[in-house]
Coordinates of C-alpha atoms (C1' of nucleotides) in Angstrom, one line a residue:
Chain U
M1 CA 2.7 -111.5 -37.6
A2 CA 1.6 -110.6 -34.2
R3 CA 1.3 -113.6 -32.0
K4 CA -2.1 -113.7 -30.4
P5 CA -1.9 -113.4 -26.6
L6 CA -3.2 -116.6 -25.0
T7 CA -5.3 -116.1 -22.0
K8 CA -6.2 -119.5 -20.9
P9 CA -4.4 -121.2 -18.0
R10 CA -2.1 -123.9 -19.2
K11 CA -3.2 -126.6 -16.9
A12 CA -5.4 -126.8 -13.9
A13 CA -3.8 -127.3 -10.5
A14 CA -4.5 -130.7 -9.0
Q15 CA -2.9 -130.7 -5.6
D16 CA -3.3 -128.2 -2.8
R17 CA 0.3 -127.1 -3.1
S18 CA -0.1 -126.0 -6.7
R19 CA -3.4 -124.3 -6.0
A20 CA -1.6 -122.2 -3.5
T21 CA 1.0 -121.4 -6.1
V22 CA -1.7 -120.3 -8.6
D23 CA -3.4 -118.2 -6.0
A24 CA -0.2 -116.5 -5.1
L25 CA 0.4 -115.7 -8.7
V26 CA -3.0 -114.1 -9.3
E27 CA -2.8 -112.2 -6.0
A28 CA 0.7 -110.9 -6.9
T29 CA -0.5 -109.8 -10.3
A30 CA -3.4 -107.9 -8.8
R31 CA -1.0 -106.2 -6.2
I32 CA 1.5 -105.2 -8.9
L33 CA -1.2 -103.9 -11.2
V34 CA -2.6 -101.7 -8.5
K35 CA 0.7 -100.5 -7.1
E36 CA 2.8 -100.2 -10.3
G37 CA 0.6 -100.5 -13.3
F38 CA 0.5 -102.9 -16.2
D39 CA 3.9 -101.9 -17.7
K40 CA 5.9 -102.8 -14.6
A41 CA 4.1 -106.1 -14.3
S42 CA 6.6 -108.4 -16.0
T43 CA 6.3 -112.1 -15.6
N44 CA 9.6 -112.1 -13.7
R45 CA 8.4 -109.5 -11.3
I46 CA 5.1 -111.3 -10.8
A47 CA 6.8 -114.5 -10.0
E48 CA 9.2 -112.8 -7.6
Q49 CA 6.4 -111.0 -5.8
A50 CA 4.5 -114.2 -5.5
G51 CA 7.5 -116.0 -4.1
V52 CA 7.3 -118.5 -6.9
S53 CA 9.9 -119.3 -9.5
I54 CA 9.4 -118.0 -13.0
G55 CA 9.3 -121.6 -14.2
S56 CA 6.3 -122.4 -12.1
L57 CA 4.5 -119.3 -13.4
Y58 CA 4.9 -120.6 -17.0
Q59 CA 3.6 -124.0 -15.9
Y60 CA 0.2 -122.5 -15.2
Y61 CA 0.0 -119.5 -17.4
P62 CA 1.3 -118.8 -20.9
G63 CA 2.1 -115.2 -20.1
K64 CA 1.2 -112.0 -18.5
E65 CA -2.1 -111.5 -20.4
A66 CA -3.4 -114.7 -19.0
L67 CA -2.6 -113.6 -15.4
V68 CA -4.4 -110.4 -16.0
A69 CA -7.3 -112.3 -17.4
A70 CA -7.4 -114.4 -14.3
V71 CA -7.4 -111.3 -12.1
I72 CA -10.3 -109.9 -14.2
D73 CA -12.3 -113.1 -13.8
R74 CA -11.7 -113.0 -10.1
H75 CA -12.8 -109.4 -9.8
N76 CA -15.9 -110.0 -12.0
E77 CA -17.0 -112.9 -9.8
E78 CA -16.7 -110.7 -6.7
I79 CA -18.9 -108.1 -8.4
M80 CA -21.4 -110.7 -9.5
R81 CA -21.7 -111.9 -5.9
L82 CA -23.2 -108.5 -5.2
V83 CA -25.2 -107.9 -8.4
L84 CA -27.0 -111.2 -8.8
P85 CA -28.6 -111.2 -5.4
A86 CA -29.7 -107.6 -5.9
F87 CA -31.5 -108.5 -9.0
A88 CA -33.2 -111.4 -7.3
E89 CA -34.2 -109.3 -4.4
I90 CA -35.9 -106.5 -6.5
D91 CA -37.7 -108.8 -8.7
M92 CA -41.2 -107.9 -7.5
L93 CA -40.4 -104.4 -6.3
P94 CA -41.5 -101.3 -8.2
V95 CA -39.1 -99.5 -10.5
E96 CA -38.5 -96.6 -8.1
I97 CA -37.3 -99.0 -5.3
G98 CA -35.6 -101.5 -7.7
V99 CA -33.5 -98.8 -9.4
R100 CA -32.5 -97.3 -6.1
R101 CA -31.2 -100.7 -4.9
L102 CA -29.3 -101.3 -8.2
V103 CA -27.7 -97.9 -8.0
A104 CA -26.5 -98.6 -4.4
V105 CA -25.1 -101.9 -5.5
A106 CA -23.3 -100.4 -8.4
I107 CA -21.5 -98.0 -6.0
E108 CA -20.8 -100.8 -3.6
A109 CA -19.3 -102.9 -6.5
H110 CA -17.0 -100.1 -7.4
R111 CA -15.9 -99.7 -3.8
I112 CA -14.7 -103.3 -3.5
D113 CA -11.3 -102.3 -4.9
P114 CA -11.5 -99.0 -6.8
R115 CA -7.8 -98.9 -7.8
L116 CA -7.9 -102.5 -9.2
H117 CA -11.2 -101.8 -10.9
S118 CA -9.7 -98.8 -12.6
V119 CA -6.6 -100.6 -13.8
L120 CA -8.5 -103.5 -15.0
A121 CA -10.9 -101.3 -16.9
E122 CA -7.9 -99.9 -18.7
Q123 CA -6.3 -103.2 -19.4
I124 CA -9.3 -105.2 -20.6
P125 CA -9.0 -104.3 -24.2
R126 CA -5.5 -105.7 -24.5
T127 CA -6.1 -109.0 -22.7
G128 CA -8.0 -110.5 -25.5
R129 CA -10.7 -110.9 -22.9
L130 CA -12.8 -108.2 -24.4
A131 CA -15.4 -110.7 -25.5
D132 CA -15.7 -112.2 -22.0
V133 CA -16.1 -108.8 -20.4
E134 CA -18.6 -107.7 -22.9
A135 CA -20.5 -110.9 -22.1
F136 CA -20.3 -109.8 -18.5
G137 CA -21.7 -106.4 -19.4
R138 CA -24.4 -108.0 -21.5
Q139 CA -25.4 -110.2 -18.6
T140 CA -26.1 -107.1 -16.5
Y141 CA -27.8 -105.5 -19.4
A142 CA -30.0 -108.6 -20.0
L143 CA -30.9 -108.9 -16.3
F144 CA -31.9 -105.3 -16.3
R145 CA -33.9 -105.6 -19.5
T146 CA -35.8 -108.5 -18.1
Y147 CA -36.6 -106.6 -14.9
L148 CA -37.9 -103.7 -17.1
A149 CA -40.0 -106.0 -19.2
A150 CA -41.6 -107.4 -16.0
H151 CA -42.5 -103.9 -15.0
S152 CA -43.4 -102.4 -18.3
D153 CA -46.7 -101.2 -16.9
E154 CA -44.8 -98.7 -14.9
L155 CA -42.7 -97.4 -17.8
R156 CA -43.0 -94.7 -20.3
V157 CA -40.4 -95.8 -22.8
A158 CA -40.9 -96.9 -26.4
D159 CA -37.9 -99.1 -26.8
L160 CA -37.0 -101.4 -24.0
D161 CA -33.5 -102.1 -25.4
M162 CA -32.7 -98.5 -25.7
A163 CA -34.0 -97.8 -22.2
A164 CA -31.9 -100.6 -20.7
F165 CA -28.8 -99.4 -22.5
V166 CA -29.3 -95.8 -21.3
A167 CA -30.1 -96.8 -17.7
V168 CA -27.3 -99.4 -17.3
T169 CA -24.7 -97.2 -18.9
T170 CA -25.7 -94.2 -16.9
I171 CA -25.7 -96.0 -13.5
E172 CA -22.4 -97.6 -14.2
A173 CA -20.8 -94.4 -15.4
L174 CA -21.9 -92.3 -12.4
A175 CA -20.8 -95.0 -9.9
H176 CA -17.5 -95.4 -11.7
T177 CA -16.7 -91.7 -12.0
A178 CA -17.8 -90.8 -8.5
V179 CA -15.9 -93.6 -6.8
L180 CA -12.7 -93.2 -8.9
S181 CA -12.5 -89.5 -9.1
S182 CA -12.4 -89.2 -5.3
Q183 CA -9.2 -91.0 -4.3
K184 CA -10.2 -91.2 -0.7
M185 CA -13.3 -93.0 0.7
L186 CA -16.5 -91.2 -0.2
P187 CA -18.2 -89.9 2.9
D188 CA -21.5 -91.7 3.5
Q189 CA -23.4 -88.5 3.2
T190 CA -22.2 -87.9 -0.4
V191 CA -22.9 -91.5 -1.3
R192 CA -26.5 -91.1 -0.1
T193 CA -26.9 -87.9 -2.2
L194 CA -25.4 -89.6 -5.2
V195 CA -27.8 -92.5 -4.9
D196 CA -30.7 -90.1 -4.6
E197 CA -29.7 -88.1 -7.6
T198 CA -28.9 -91.1 -9.8
T199 CA -32.2 -92.7 -8.9
R200 CA -34.1 -89.6 -9.7
L201 CA -32.3 -89.3 -13.0
V202 CA -33.0 -92.8 -14.1
V203 CA -36.4 -93.3 -12.6
G204 CA -37.6 -90.0 -14.1
Y205 CA -36.4 -91.2 -17.5
L206 CA -38.0 -94.6 -17.2
T207 CA -41.4 -93.7 -15.8
Chain D
M1 CA 13.2 -95.7 -7.5
A2 CA 10.9 -95.4 -10.4
R3 CA 11.9 -92.6 -12.7
K4 CA 9.0 -90.3 -13.3
P5 CA 8.0 -90.3 -17.0
L6 CA 8.7 -86.9 -18.5
T7 CA 6.0 -85.7 -20.8
K8 CA 7.2 -82.4 -22.0
P9 CA 8.8 -82.0 -25.4
R10 CA 12.6 -81.5 -25.1
K11 CA 12.8 -78.5 -27.3
A12 CA 10.6 -76.7 -29.7
A13 CA 11.0 -77.0 -33.4
A14 CA 12.3 -73.8 -35.0
Q15 CA 12.6 -74.6 -38.7
D16 CA 10.0 -76.0 -41.0
R17 CA 12.0 -79.1 -41.6
S18 CA 11.9 -80.0 -37.9
R19 CA 8.3 -79.1 -37.5
A20 CA 7.6 -81.7 -40.2
T21 CA 9.6 -84.2 -38.2
V22 CA 7.7 -83.5 -35.1
D23 CA 4.4 -83.8 -36.9
A24 CA 5.4 -87.1 -38.5
L25 CA 6.3 -88.4 -35.0
V26 CA 3.0 -87.5 -33.4
E27 CA 1.1 -88.7 -36.4
A28 CA 3.0 -92.0 -36.4
T29 CA 2.3 -92.4 -32.7
A30 CA -1.4 -92.0 -33.2
R31 CA -1.4 -94.5 -36.0
I32 CA 0.4 -97.1 -34.1
L33 CA -1.7 -96.6 -31.0
V34 CA -4.8 -97.1 -33.0
K35 CA -3.6 -100.1 -35.0
E36 CA -1.4 -101.9 -32.6
G37 CA -2.0 -100.5 -29.1
F38 CA 0.2 -99.0 -26.5
D39 CA 2.5 -102.0 -25.9
K40 CA 3.6 -102.3 -29.5
A41 CA 4.4 -98.6 -29.7
S42 CA 8.1 -98.6 -28.9
T43 CA 10.1 -95.5 -29.7
N44 CA 12.1 -97.4 -32.3
R45 CA 8.8 -98.4 -34.0
I46 CA 7.4 -94.9 -33.8
A47 CA 10.5 -93.5 -35.4
E48 CA 10.5 -96.1 -38.1
Q49 CA 6.8 -95.6 -38.9
A50 CA 7.4 -91.8 -39.0
G51 CA 10.3 -92.3 -41.4
V52 CA 12.5 -90.5 -38.9
S53 CA 15.6 -91.7 -37.2
I54 CA 15.5 -92.7 -33.6
G55 CA 18.0 -90.0 -32.8
S56 CA 15.7 -87.3 -34.1
L57 CA 12.9 -88.7 -32.0
Y58 CA 14.9 -88.2 -28.8
Q59 CA 15.9 -84.8 -29.9
Y60 CA 12.3 -83.7 -29.5
Y61 CA 10.7 -86.0 -27.0
P62 CA 12.2 -87.7 -23.9
G63 CA 10.3 -90.9 -24.5
K64 CA 7.1 -92.6 -25.5
E65 CA 5.0 -91.1 -22.8
A66 CA 5.7 -87.7 -24.1
L67 CA 4.7 -88.7 -27.6
V68 CA 1.4 -90.1 -26.3
A69 CA 0.9 -86.9 -24.3
A70 CA 1.3 -84.9 -27.5
V71 CA -1.3 -87.1 -29.2
I72 CA -3.6 -86.5 -26.3
D73 CA -3.1 -82.8 -26.5
R74 CA -3.8 -82.8 -30.2
H75 CA -6.9 -84.8 -29.8
N76 CA -8.2 -82.6 -27.0
E77 CA -7.7 -79.5 -29.1
E78 CA -9.8 -81.1 -31.8
I79 CA -12.6 -81.8 -29.4
M80 CA -12.4 -78.4 -27.9
R81 CA -12.8 -76.9 -31.4
L82 CA -16.3 -78.5 -31.4
V83 CA -17.2 -78.0 -27.8
L84 CA -16.3 -74.4 -27.2
P85 CA -18.4 -72.9 -30.0
A86 CA -21.3 -75.1 -28.9
F87 CA -21.3 -73.6 -25.5
A88 CA -21.1 -70.1 -26.9
E89 CA -23.9 -70.9 -29.2
I90 CA -26.4 -72.1 -26.6
D91 CA -25.6 -69.4 -24.1
M92 CA -29.1 -67.8 -24.3
L93 CA -31.0 -70.8 -25.3
P94 CA -33.3 -72.7 -22.9
V95 CA -32.0 -75.8 -21.2
E96 CA -34.1 -78.2 -23.3
I97 CA -32.4 -76.9 -26.5
G98 CA -29.0 -76.3 -25.0
V99 CA -28.7 -79.8 -23.6
R100 CA -29.8 -81.3 -26.9
R101 CA -27.1 -79.4 -28.7
L102 CA -24.5 -80.5 -26.2
V103 CA -25.5 -84.1 -26.5
A104 CA -25.2 -83.9 -30.2
V105 CA -21.7 -82.3 -29.9
A106 CA -20.6 -85.0 -27.4
I107 CA -21.5 -87.6 -30.0
E108 CA -19.8 -85.7 -32.8
A109 CA -16.7 -85.4 -30.7
H110 CA -16.5 -89.1 -30.1
R111 CA -17.0 -89.7 -33.8
I112 CA -13.9 -87.7 -34.7
D113 CA -11.7 -90.8 -34.2
P114 CA -13.4 -93.4 -32.0
R115 CA -10.5 -95.9 -32.0
L116 CA -8.0 -93.2 -31.0
H117 CA -10.3 -91.8 -28.4
S118 CA -10.7 -95.2 -26.9
V119 CA -7.0 -96.0 -26.8
L120 CA -6.2 -92.6 -25.3
A121 CA -8.8 -92.9 -22.7
E122 CA -7.1 -96.1 -21.6
Q123 CA -3.6 -94.7 -21.7
I124 CA -4.2 -91.4 -20.0
P125 CA -3.6 -92.6 -16.5
R126 CA -0.1 -93.7 -17.3
T127 CA 1.1 -90.7 -19.2
G128 CA 1.4 -88.6 -16.1
R129 CA -1.0 -86.3 -18.0
L130 CA -3.9 -87.2 -15.7
A131 CA -3.8 -83.7 -14.2
D132 CA -4.0 -82.1 -17.7
V133 CA -6.9 -84.3 -18.8
E134 CA -8.7 -83.7 -15.5
A135 CA -8.3 -80.0 -16.1
F136 CA -9.8 -80.6 -19.5
G137 CA -12.7 -82.4 -18.0
R138 CA -13.1 -79.7 -15.4
Q139 CA -13.2 -77.1 -18.1
T140 CA -16.2 -78.8 -19.7
Y141 CA -17.7 -79.2 -16.3
A142 CA -17.2 -75.6 -15.4
L143 CA -18.6 -74.4 -18.7
F144 CA -21.7 -76.5 -18.1
R145 CA -22.1 -75.4 -14.5
T146 CA -21.9 -71.7 -15.7
Y147 CA -24.6 -72.5 -18.3
L148 CA -26.8 -74.0 -15.6
A149 CA -26.3 -71.1 -13.2
A150 CA -27.4 -68.7 -15.9
H151 CA -30.6 -70.8 -16.4
S152 CA -31.3 -71.6 -12.8
D153 CA -34.8 -70.3 -13.1
E154 CA -35.6 -73.3 -15.4
L155 CA -34.1 -75.8 -13.0
R156 CA -35.4 -78.0 -10.2
V157 CA -32.1 -79.1 -8.6
A158 CA -30.8 -78.3 -5.2
D159 CA -27.1 -78.5 -5.8
L160 CA -25.7 -77.1 -9.0
D161 CA -22.4 -78.8 -8.6
M162 CA -24.0 -82.2 -8.2
A163 CA -26.3 -81.5 -11.1
A164 CA -23.4 -80.5 -13.4
F165 CA -21.5 -83.6 -12.4
V166 CA -24.4 -85.9 -13.0
A167 CA -25.3 -84.3 -16.3
V168 CA -21.8 -84.1 -17.8
T169 CA -20.8 -87.6 -16.7
T170 CA -24.0 -89.0 -18.1
I171 CA -23.8 -87.3 -21.5
E172 CA -20.2 -88.2 -21.9
A173 CA -20.7 -91.8 -20.9
L174 CA -23.6 -92.4 -23.2
A175 CA -21.9 -90.8 -26.2
H176 CA -18.7 -92.7 -25.4
T177 CA -20.3 -96.1 -24.9
A178 CA -22.7 -95.8 -27.9
V179 CA -20.0 -94.8 -30.3
L180 CA -17.4 -97.2 -29.1
S181 CA -19.5 -100.3 -28.6
S182 CA -20.6 -100.2 -32.2
Q183 CA -17.4 -100.7 -34.2
K184 CA -19.0 -99.6 -37.4
M185 CA -20.5 -96.1 -38.1
L186 CA -23.7 -95.5 -36.2
P187 CA -26.6 -95.1 -38.6
D188 CA -28.0 -91.6 -38.5
Q189 CA -31.4 -92.9 -37.3
T190 CA -29.9 -94.4 -34.2
V191 CA -27.9 -91.3 -33.5
R192 CA -31.1 -89.3 -33.6
T193 CA -32.8 -91.6 -31.3
L194 CA -29.8 -91.5 -29.0
V195 CA -29.8 -87.8 -28.9
D196 CA -33.5 -87.7 -28.1
E197 CA -33.3 -90.2 -25.3
T198 CA -30.2 -88.7 -23.7
T199 CA -31.8 -85.3 -23.9
R200 CA -35.0 -86.5 -22.3
L201 CA -33.0 -88.2 -19.6
V202 CA -30.9 -85.2 -18.7
V203 CA -33.5 -82.5 -19.2
G204 CA -36.0 -84.5 -17.2
Y205 CA -33.6 -84.6 -14.4
L206 CA -32.6 -80.9 -14.5
T207 CA -36.0 -79.3 -14.9
Chain K
dG1 C1' 30.1 -68.8 -50.3
dG2 C1' 31.7 -69.5 -45.7
dG3 C1' 30.8 -70.6 -41.1
dG4 C1' 28.1 -71.6 -37.2
dA5 C1' 23.7 -73.3 -35.7
dA6 C1' 20.0 -76.4 -36.4
dT7 C1' 18.7 -80.7 -37.7
dA8 C1' 19.1 -85.6 -38.9
dC9 C1' 21.2 -89.9 -38.7
dG10 C1' 21.8 -94.8 -37.0
dA11 C1' 25.2 -98.2 -35.0
dG12 C1' 25.3 -100.0 -30.9
dC13 C1' 25.1 -100.6 -25.7
dA14 C1' 22.9 -101.7 -21.1
dA15 C1' 18.8 -103.3 -19.2
dT16 C1' 15.0 -106.0 -19.3
dA17 C1' 11.4 -108.7 -21.4
dG18 C1' 9.4 -113.2 -22.3
dC19 C1' 10.2 -117.8 -22.1
dT20 C1' 12.5 -122.8 -22.1
dC21 C1' 14.4 -126.7 -20.3
dA22 C1' 17.3 -129.8 -17.7
dT23 C1' 17.2 -130.7 -13.1
dA24 C1' 15.5 -131.2 -8.3
dT25 C1' 12.0 -131.8 -5.0
dT26 C1' 7.6 -133.5 -3.2
dA27 C1' 3.4 -136.2 -3.3
dT28 C1' 0.7 -140.3 -4.1
dA29 C1' -0.6 -144.8 -5.5
dG30 C1' 0.4 -149.7 -5.5
Chain M
dC1 C1' 9.1 -148.6 0.0
dT2 C1' 9.4 -147.7 -4.5
dA3 C1' 8.0 -146.0 -8.9
dT4 C1' 5.8 -142.6 -11.2
dA5 C1' 3.4 -138.5 -11.6
dA6 C1' 3.0 -133.8 -10.0
dT7 C1' 5.2 -129.7 -8.9
dA8 C1' 9.0 -126.5 -8.3
dT9 C1' 13.4 -124.4 -9.5
dG10 C1' 16.4 -120.8 -11.8
dA11 C1' 20.4 -120.3 -15.0
dG12 C1' 20.4 -118.5 -19.1
dC13 C1' 19.0 -117.7 -24.1
dT14 C1' 17.0 -114.5 -27.6
dA15 C1' 14.6 -110.5 -28.8
dT16 C1' 13.4 -106.1 -27.8
dT17 C1' 13.4 -101.7 -25.4
dG18 C1' 14.9 -97.3 -24.2
dC19 C1' 18.3 -94.4 -25.2
dT20 C1' 23.2 -92.0 -26.3
dC21 C1' 26.5 -90.0 -28.9
dG22 C1' 29.8 -89.2 -32.5
dT23 C1' 29.1 -88.0 -37.1
dA24 C1' 26.8 -86.3 -41.3
dT25 C1' 23.8 -83.2 -43.5
dT26 C1' 21.1 -79.1 -44.2
dC27 C1' 19.8 -74.4 -43.3
dC28 C1' 20.4 -69.5 -42.7
dC29 C1' 22.6 -65.3 -42.2
dC30 C1' 26.3 -62.1 -43.0

DNA sequence: GGGGAATACGAGCAATAGCTCATATTATAG
DNA sequence: CTATAATATGAGCTATTGCTCGTATTCCCC
């Protein structure tokens, strides 16, 4: 039988010293994931890179999957620190403006750490954290659906759920592909065009 | 120094017997990838599952990455057997009809073997086959761009490259997400709606 | 049917993985 | 200052991984 990979931390850090250890571990995991990929990220390697003994690693995390899950959580929080304010901000604004803002935010979010984002996207299915990440996706989806419902007078769509699915998936995919397919920083000009086009695509569909 | 993962087969099979061996290996790799994921797919396991000795495996493939690459190739060929005829077919048809057909094909392609498609999409970056798969993507992109160019009188877009990027990315993402996010078979009704909506989205943007 | 080429086999080795546990160090409360 | 809890250490065990190589089998052609 396949043992299920545990993804919860073993115990919480209580003192400052241990909190630093935990931070170092998560940080090291992220660094290795980006620079060497999931395969090379062994617990021994992570501990070494973090400057922490392997024993300490296992005091806080039951294994590699849990570390990766921690990295995912951290990254998701960073993204949400961009996304949530954006939704609050556009609340009362018309769809044309609101969508434009969300498109811009989606691109920003992908630019936080494109390499990490990419690796995490690959690794999510195997962390057992699929449920969490789906919940994360659903949250964005729900927020957007709420926004649409509040502006339904501007819309020309029959099914709000379908519309939200189409719009969210499209925005996310365009941002993701554009940012990741260009290794180097996207020039501002291209980003502006991309925002324009994506906005036109989605707004044209919605209204 | 990290050894680069070789992805080319070691030697071609000459007799029927060996061709069967190679087939069994690729098939077993696909099965294990789907059922257990990349991590559990060790060369020993693949050989065992294929009913082939580990020695034979290494006679044809230098390692696991090469097997995965072979699976990717096989899968891509299957997809192209759907996509190429579709492009030929829509050649002279108006954008509204052509896009609809392509959207339908994209969904069909994802329904060939959703689980496999999903796993492969995850594993591509680490197979060293990124270039090949990007070429594959570029081919679709190029075909679509050509189609657009031939129908530019119907279009309202400034930049054909940008338009092709936006359209192809969107269609692929919607098909991918819709098929994969629903574990079970999509009901025909939903597929029809999805095709309608995606077509409206993209055609509205293009024309 | 004899002989060389192609194919198949699998024991087994070196490297590395994940992980434990007995021990040492540091912090904190009384 | 001392006792106890919290934290940190790393040698080292077991299982697995990737892979080789000497040997056995099968095929094919003359």
